[in-house]
XYZ file of C-alpha atoms in Angstrom:
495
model
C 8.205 -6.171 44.228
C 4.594 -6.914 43.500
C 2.550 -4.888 41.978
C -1.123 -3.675 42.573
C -4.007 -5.302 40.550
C -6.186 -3.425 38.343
C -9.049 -4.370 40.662
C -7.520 -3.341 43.549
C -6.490 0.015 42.175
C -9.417 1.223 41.126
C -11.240 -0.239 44.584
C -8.458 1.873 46.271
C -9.378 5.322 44.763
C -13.556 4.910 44.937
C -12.234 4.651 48.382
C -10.745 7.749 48.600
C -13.468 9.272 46.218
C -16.633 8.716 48.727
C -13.765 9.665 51.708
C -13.616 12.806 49.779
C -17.267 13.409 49.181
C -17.924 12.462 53.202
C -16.480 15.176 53.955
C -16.863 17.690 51.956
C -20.909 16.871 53.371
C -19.472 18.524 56.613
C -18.594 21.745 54.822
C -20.574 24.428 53.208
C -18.320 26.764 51.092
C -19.317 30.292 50.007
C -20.868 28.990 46.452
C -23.119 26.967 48.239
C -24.240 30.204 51.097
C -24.699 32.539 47.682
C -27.006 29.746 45.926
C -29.105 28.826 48.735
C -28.909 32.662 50.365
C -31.370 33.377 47.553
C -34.341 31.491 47.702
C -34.298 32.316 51.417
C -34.288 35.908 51.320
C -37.317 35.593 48.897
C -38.756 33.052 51.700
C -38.463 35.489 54.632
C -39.897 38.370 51.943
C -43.585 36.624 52.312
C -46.276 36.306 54.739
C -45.825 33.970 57.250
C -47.884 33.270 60.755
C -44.758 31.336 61.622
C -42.894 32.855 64.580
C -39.109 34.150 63.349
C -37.218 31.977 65.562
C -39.483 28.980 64.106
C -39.265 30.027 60.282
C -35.751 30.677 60.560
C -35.207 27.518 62.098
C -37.282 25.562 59.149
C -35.082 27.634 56.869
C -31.858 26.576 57.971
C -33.356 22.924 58.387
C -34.157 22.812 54.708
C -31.183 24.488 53.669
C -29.123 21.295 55.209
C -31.633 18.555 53.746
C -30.869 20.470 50.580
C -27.199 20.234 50.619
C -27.425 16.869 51.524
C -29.304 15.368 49.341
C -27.252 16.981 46.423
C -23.959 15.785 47.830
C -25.798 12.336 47.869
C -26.960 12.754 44.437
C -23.251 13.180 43.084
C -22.074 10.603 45.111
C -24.580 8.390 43.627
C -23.457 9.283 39.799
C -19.950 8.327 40.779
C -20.830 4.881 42.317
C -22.645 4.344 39.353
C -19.735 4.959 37.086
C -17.721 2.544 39.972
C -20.082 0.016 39.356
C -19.908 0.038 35.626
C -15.931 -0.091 35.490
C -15.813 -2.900 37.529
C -17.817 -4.784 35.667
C -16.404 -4.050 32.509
C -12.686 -4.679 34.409
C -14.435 -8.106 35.850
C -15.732 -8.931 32.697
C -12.056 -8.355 31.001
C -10.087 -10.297 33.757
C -12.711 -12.868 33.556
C -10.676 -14.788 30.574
C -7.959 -16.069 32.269
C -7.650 -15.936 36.131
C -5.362 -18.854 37.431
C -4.973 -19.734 33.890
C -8.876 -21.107 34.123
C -11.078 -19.689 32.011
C -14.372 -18.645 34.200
C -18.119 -19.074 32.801
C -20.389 -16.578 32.011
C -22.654 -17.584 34.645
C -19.435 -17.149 37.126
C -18.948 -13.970 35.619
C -22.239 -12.674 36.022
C -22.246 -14.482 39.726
C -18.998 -12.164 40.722
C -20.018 -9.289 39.137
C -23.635 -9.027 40.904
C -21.865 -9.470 44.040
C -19.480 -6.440 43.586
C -22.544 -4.669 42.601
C -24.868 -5.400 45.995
C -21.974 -4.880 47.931
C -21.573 -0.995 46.506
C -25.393 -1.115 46.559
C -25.234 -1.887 50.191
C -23.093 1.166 51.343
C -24.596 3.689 48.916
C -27.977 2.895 50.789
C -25.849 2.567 54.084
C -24.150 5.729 53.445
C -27.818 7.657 52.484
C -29.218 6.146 55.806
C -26.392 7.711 58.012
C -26.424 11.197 56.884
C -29.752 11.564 56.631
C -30.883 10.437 59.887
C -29.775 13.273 62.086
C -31.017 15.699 60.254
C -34.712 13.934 60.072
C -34.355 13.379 63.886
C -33.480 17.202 64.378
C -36.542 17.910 62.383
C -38.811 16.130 63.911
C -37.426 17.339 67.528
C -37.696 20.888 66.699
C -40.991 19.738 65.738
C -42.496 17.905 68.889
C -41.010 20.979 71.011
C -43.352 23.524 69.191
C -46.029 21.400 69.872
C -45.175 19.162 73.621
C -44.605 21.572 75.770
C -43.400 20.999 79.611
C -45.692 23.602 81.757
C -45.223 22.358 85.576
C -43.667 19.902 87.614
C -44.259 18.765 91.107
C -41.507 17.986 93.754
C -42.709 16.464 96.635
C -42.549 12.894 97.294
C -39.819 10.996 99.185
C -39.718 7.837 96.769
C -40.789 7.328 93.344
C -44.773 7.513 91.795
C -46.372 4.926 90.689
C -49.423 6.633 89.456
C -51.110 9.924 88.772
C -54.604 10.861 88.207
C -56.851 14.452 87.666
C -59.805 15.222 89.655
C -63.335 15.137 87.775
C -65.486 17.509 89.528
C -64.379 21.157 90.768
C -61.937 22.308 91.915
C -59.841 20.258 89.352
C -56.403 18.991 90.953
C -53.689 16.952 90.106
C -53.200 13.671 92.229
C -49.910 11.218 92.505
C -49.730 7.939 94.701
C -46.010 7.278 95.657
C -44.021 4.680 97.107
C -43.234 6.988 100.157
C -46.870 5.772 101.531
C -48.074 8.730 100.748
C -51.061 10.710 98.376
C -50.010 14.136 96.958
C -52.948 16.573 96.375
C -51.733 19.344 93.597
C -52.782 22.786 92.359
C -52.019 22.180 88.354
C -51.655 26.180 88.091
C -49.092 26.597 90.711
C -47.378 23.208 91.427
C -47.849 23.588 95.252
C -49.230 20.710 97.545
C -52.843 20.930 99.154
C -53.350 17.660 100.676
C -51.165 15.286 101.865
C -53.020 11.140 102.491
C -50.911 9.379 105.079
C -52.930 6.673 105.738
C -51.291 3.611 104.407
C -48.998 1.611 105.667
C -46.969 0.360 101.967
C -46.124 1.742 99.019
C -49.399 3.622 97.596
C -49.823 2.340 93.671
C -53.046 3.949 92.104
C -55.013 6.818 92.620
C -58.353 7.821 91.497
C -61.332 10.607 92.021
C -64.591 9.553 92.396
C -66.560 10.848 89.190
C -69.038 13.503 91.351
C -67.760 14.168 94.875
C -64.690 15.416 96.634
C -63.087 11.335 96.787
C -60.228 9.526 96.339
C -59.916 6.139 95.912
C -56.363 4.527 96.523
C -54.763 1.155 96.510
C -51.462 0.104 98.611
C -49.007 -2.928 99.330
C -50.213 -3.020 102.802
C -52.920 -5.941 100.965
C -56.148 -2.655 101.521
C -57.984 -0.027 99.317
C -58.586 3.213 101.025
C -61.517 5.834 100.098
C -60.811 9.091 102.050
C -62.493 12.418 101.386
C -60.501 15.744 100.986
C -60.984 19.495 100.817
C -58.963 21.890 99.223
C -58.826 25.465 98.733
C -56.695 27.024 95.591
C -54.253 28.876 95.853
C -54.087 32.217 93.753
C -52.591 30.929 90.325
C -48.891 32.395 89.575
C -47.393 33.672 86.152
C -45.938 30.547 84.197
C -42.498 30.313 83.124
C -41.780 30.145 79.603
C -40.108 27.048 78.572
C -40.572 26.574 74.809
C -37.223 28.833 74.934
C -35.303 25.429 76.183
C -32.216 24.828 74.050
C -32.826 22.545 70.753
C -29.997 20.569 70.638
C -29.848 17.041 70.518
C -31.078 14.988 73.958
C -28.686 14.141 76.487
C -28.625 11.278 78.415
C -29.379 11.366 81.781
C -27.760 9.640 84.979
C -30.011 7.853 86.457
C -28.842 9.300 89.848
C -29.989 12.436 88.538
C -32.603 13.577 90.367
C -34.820 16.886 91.238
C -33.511 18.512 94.691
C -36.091 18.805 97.530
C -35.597 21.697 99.278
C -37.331 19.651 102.585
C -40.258 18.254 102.950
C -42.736 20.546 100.835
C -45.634 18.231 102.099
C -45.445 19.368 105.401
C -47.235 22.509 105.399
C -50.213 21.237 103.591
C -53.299 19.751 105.806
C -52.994 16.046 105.958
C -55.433 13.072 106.166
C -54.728 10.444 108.243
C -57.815 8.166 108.296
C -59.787 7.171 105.474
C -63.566 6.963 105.187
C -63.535 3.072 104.130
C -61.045 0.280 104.588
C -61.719 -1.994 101.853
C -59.334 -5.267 103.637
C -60.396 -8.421 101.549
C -57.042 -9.010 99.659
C -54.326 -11.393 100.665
C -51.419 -9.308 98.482
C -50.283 -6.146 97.625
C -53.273 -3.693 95.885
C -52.104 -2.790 92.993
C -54.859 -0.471 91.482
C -58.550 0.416 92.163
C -61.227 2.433 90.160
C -64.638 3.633 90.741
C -67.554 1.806 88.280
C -69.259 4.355 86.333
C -71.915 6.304 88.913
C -68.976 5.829 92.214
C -71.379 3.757 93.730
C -69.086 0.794 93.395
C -65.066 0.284 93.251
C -62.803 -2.349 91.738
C -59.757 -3.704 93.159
C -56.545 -5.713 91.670
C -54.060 -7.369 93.337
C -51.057 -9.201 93.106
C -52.956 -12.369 94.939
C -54.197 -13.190 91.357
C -57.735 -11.604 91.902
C -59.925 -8.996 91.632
C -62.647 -7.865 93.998
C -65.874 -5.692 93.296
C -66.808 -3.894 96.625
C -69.869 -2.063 97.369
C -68.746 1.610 98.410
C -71.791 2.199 101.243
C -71.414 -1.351 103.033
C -67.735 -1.758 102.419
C -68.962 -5.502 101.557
C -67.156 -7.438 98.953
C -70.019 -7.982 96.115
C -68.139 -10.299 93.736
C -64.203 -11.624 93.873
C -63.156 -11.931 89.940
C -60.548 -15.012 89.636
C -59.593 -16.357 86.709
C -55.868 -15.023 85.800
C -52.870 -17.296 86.356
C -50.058 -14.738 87.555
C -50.388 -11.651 89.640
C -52.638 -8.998 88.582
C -51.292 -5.532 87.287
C -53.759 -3.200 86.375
C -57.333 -2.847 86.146
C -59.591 -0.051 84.738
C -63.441 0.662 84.591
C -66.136 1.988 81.212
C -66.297 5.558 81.364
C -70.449 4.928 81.064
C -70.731 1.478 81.252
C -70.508 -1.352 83.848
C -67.363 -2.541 82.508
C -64.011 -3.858 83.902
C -60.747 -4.908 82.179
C -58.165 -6.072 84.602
C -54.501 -6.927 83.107
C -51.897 -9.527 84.826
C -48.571 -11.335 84.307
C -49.368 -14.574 82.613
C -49.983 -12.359 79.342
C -53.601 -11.698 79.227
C -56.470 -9.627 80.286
C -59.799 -10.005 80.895
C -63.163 -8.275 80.204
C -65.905 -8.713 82.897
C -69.263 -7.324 81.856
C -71.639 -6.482 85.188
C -73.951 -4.615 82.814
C -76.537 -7.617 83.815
C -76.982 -7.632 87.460
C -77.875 -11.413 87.437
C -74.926 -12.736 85.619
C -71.450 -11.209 85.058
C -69.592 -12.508 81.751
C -65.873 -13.148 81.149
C -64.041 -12.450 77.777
C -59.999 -13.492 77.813
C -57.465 -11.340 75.317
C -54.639 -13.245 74.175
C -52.450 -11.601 71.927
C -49.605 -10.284 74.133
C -46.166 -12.400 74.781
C -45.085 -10.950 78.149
C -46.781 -9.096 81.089
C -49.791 -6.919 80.247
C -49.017 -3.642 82.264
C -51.665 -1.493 82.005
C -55.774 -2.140 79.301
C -57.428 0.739 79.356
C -60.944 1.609 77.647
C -61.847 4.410 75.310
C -64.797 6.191 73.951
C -67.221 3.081 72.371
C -65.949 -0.372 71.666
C -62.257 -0.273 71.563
C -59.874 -1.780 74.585
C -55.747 -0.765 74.197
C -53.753 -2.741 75.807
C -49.904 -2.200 76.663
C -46.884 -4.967 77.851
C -43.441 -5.284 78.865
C -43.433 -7.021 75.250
C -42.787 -3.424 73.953
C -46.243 -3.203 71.672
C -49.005 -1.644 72.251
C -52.135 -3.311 70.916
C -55.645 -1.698 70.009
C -59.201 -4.260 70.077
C -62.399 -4.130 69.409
C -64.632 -5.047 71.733
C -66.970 -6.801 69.011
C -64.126 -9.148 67.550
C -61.158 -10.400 70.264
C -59.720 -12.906 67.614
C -56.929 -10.356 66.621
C -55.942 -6.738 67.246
C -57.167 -4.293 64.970
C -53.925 -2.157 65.393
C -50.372 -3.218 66.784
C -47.632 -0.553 67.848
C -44.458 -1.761 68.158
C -41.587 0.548 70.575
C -38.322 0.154 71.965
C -38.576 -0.439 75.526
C -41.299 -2.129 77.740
C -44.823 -0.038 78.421
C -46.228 1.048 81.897
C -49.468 2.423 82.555
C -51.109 4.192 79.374
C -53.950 6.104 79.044
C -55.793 7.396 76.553
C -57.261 10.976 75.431
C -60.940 10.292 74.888
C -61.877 13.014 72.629
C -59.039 13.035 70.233
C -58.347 8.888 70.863
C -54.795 9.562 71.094
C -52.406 7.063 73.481
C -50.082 8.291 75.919
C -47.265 5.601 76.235
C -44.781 5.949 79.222
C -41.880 4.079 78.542
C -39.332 2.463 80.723
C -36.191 3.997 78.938
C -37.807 7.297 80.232
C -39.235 8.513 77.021
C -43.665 9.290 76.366
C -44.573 9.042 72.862
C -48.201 9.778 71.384
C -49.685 7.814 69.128
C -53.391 7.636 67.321
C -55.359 4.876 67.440
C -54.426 3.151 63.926
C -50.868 2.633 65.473
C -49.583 6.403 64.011
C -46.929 7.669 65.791
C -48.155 11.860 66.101
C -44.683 13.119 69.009
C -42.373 11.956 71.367
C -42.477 14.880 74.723
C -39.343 16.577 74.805
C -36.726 14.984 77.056
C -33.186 16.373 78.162
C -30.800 17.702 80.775
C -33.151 20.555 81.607
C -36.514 18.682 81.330
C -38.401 15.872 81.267
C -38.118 12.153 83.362
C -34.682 11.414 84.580
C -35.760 7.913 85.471
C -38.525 5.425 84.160
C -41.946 6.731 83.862
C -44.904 5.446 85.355
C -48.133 6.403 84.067
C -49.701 8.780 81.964
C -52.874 10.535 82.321
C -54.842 12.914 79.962
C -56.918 16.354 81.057
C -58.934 17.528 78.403
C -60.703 19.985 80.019
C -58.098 22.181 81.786
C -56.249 25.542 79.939
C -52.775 24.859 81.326
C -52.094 21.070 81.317
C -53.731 18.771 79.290
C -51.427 15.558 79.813
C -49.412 14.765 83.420
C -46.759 12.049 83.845
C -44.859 10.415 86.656
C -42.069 8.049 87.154
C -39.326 6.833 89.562
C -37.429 10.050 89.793
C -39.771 11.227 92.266
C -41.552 13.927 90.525
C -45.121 14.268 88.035
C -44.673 16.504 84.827
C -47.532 18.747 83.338
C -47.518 19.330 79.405
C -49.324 21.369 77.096
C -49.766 18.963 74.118
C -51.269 21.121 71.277
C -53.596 18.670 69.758
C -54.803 20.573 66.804
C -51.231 20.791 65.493
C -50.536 17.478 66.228
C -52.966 16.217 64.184
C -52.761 18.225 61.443
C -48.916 17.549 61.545
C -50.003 13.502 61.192
């Protein structure tokens, strides 16, 4: 019978060691409750501003890392020790295998690749249990400070886009592919007005900066500008849900989808015919926004060009062309004459109207699929997301190269960014919204499970500094828009 090599023996039983030592990460015996039980209660002895339920929850967090790390730490020893008996065993065998007598650079050859191979699953083996306790971490983390306040149920068919009023009374607005507008109350989720006016899909909406205007854009090839009125309703107590369970995220059907009690849109005034008709396209609208001083609106469309209309004549001032592919986006300078429209053929383009006499044309290259969504911020920066899955942050001064690159999992929709605190809002199409700064660092992810968050891809993103409740709404394909309460200071101090 043959019998086992040395070699193989001793492979054989560092084997069964680090079996051994896997599992005894999954236990915690008394010794170790007594040792760490300690330091705790002489943790939960001091001041803290920390609720309980948080502290203890850091507590017990560490406690794991702790355990971990030691188990790794002996684990490591040993695979040392491995590592040095095989060697010497390699070294010893090394004289006469197959009756040939190997080289010392052979030797040293084998032996360095026993050693990278142990290397390899030490570092594989640190990675693995590790990670979920990192990832539960930082969970617990983005739930104390991304917190779901409101959602609205309404529309028949997904939204496309959603946008907050500027000027009193502040409301919450979502275009839908039902062909329909949604008026909100942020406080109490309810409907106000209801825009039936289009005959497609309706894909952006936006408030005009002073008055009681909406501006919205639709696959039936127009731009509508309708005015509304709305009254508030008396605000209503708001559920707590930072108490939502902190387990790990589950998955979500796709199928699964708020209920809609019927159709809660049908009790709220509705406005059937807009002010202007804005009818020069020869494709779907895909989005529209008011120039700074709403004395002017901008138009993009999937006929490969944008149009500059004047809002009192309803005349078409100037029709932008230029881009290759359809158009996807387009977005207007918070106080300058600015636009920045985005398309399919990988670019976008800045068009400067700040002259009256001329109008200037600067091309971004630096994306590698569709360009979704280019939005401005405060001063001389443009970000710019794509179906590439980056996210990439210019100045305005020097187009040569990005000044910061973010790179993600999944293709990004329409982003939008919080001017004060320049953070990004990126709605993904695997249903997640992260936050990142403007250098490219990523600050949360919004908390996403069976009992909140977007069951289906999401849309767009908008930010609202200015109100209490909500300060960032989303919306995607599972027919409803999500308001969060995104504690800013301890997101940045947590970066």
């Amino acid at each position: 019978m043959p019998t086992e090599s040395g070699s193989c023996s001793t492979a054989r039983q560092a084997k069964q060691k680090r079996k051994s030592h896997s599992l005894s990460i999954r236990r915690t015996n008394s010794s170790e409750q007594e040792r760490t039980g300690l330091p705790r209660e002489m943790l939960e002895g001091q001041d803290s501003k920390l609720p309980s339920s948080v502290r203890s929850t850091l507590l017990e967090l560490f406690g794991q890392i702790e355990r971990e790390f030691e188990n790794l730490y002996i684990e490591n020893l040993e695979l040392r020790r491995e590592i040095d008996t095989l060697n010497e065993r390699l070294a010893g065998e090394g004289q006469a295998i197959d009756g040939a007598e190997l080289s010392k650079g052979q030797l040293k050859t084998k032996a360095s690749h026993s050693t990278s191979q142990l290397s390899q699953k030490l570092k594989t083996t640190y990675k693995a249990s590790t990670s979920k306790i990192v990832s539960s971490f930082k969970t617990t983390t983005s739930r104390a400070i991304c917190q779901l306040v409101k959602e609205y149920i309404g529309h028949r068919d997904g939204i496309w886009d959603v946008s907050v009023a500027r000027t009193q009374p502040v409301v919450l607005g979502t275009a839908s592919a039902d062909h329909t507008a949604l008026l909100w109350s942020i406080e109490t989720g309810r409907c106000l007005v209801k825009y039936a006016g289009h005959m497609g899909s309706v894909n952006s909406i936006k408030f005009h900066p002073s008055e009681q205007l909406a501006l919205t854009a639709s696959g039936d090839q127009t731009a509508h500008i309708w005015r509304y009125v709305v009254q508030l309703p008396t605000p209503q107590p708001v559920a707590d849900t930072s108490q939502i369970s902190g387990e790990d995220e589950i998955e979500c059907s796709d199928k699964d989808e708020p209920d809609i009690d019927g159709d809660v849109s049908s009790d709220c005034p509705t406005v059937r015919v807009p002010l202007t008709s804005l009818k020069s396209h020869q494709g779907v609208v895909i989005a529209a926004d008011w120039l700074v001083g709403g004395k002017q609106v901008v138009t993009a469309s999937w006929d490969r060009t944008a149009n500059l209309y004047d809002v009192e004549t309803s005349e078409l001032v100037h029709s932008l062309t230029g881009h290759d592919q359809e158009l996807t986006h387009c977005c207007t300078h918070p106080t300058q004459r600015l636009v920045v429209t985005s398309s399919r053929d990988t670019t976008f383009r800045l068009w400067d109207f700040r002259d009256p006499s001329i109008h200037s044309v600067n091309v971004f290259q630096g994306h590698t699929d569709t360009v979704t969504s280019a939005v401005f911020t405060v001063g001389d920066n443009v970000v710019s997301g794509s179906d590439d899955r980056t996210v990439k942050v210019w100045d305005l001064k020097n187009m040569r190269s990005p000044i910061a690159t973010i790179r993600t999992d999944s293709a990004i929709n329409r982003i939008n960014v919080c001017v004060g605190q320049k953070i990004i809002a990126l709605p993904h199409d695997n249903r997640q919204v992260r936050l990142f700064d403007m250098s490219g660092v990523r600050l949360a992810r919004l908390p996403r499970s069976s009992r909140q968050g977007h069951r289906r891809m999401v849309c767009c993103s908008a930010w609202s500094e200015d109100h209490p409740m909500c300060n960032l709404f989303t919306c995607g394909f599972d027919r409803q828009a999500i308001g969060w309460n995104i504690n800013i200071p301890a997101l940045l101090q947590e970066k």
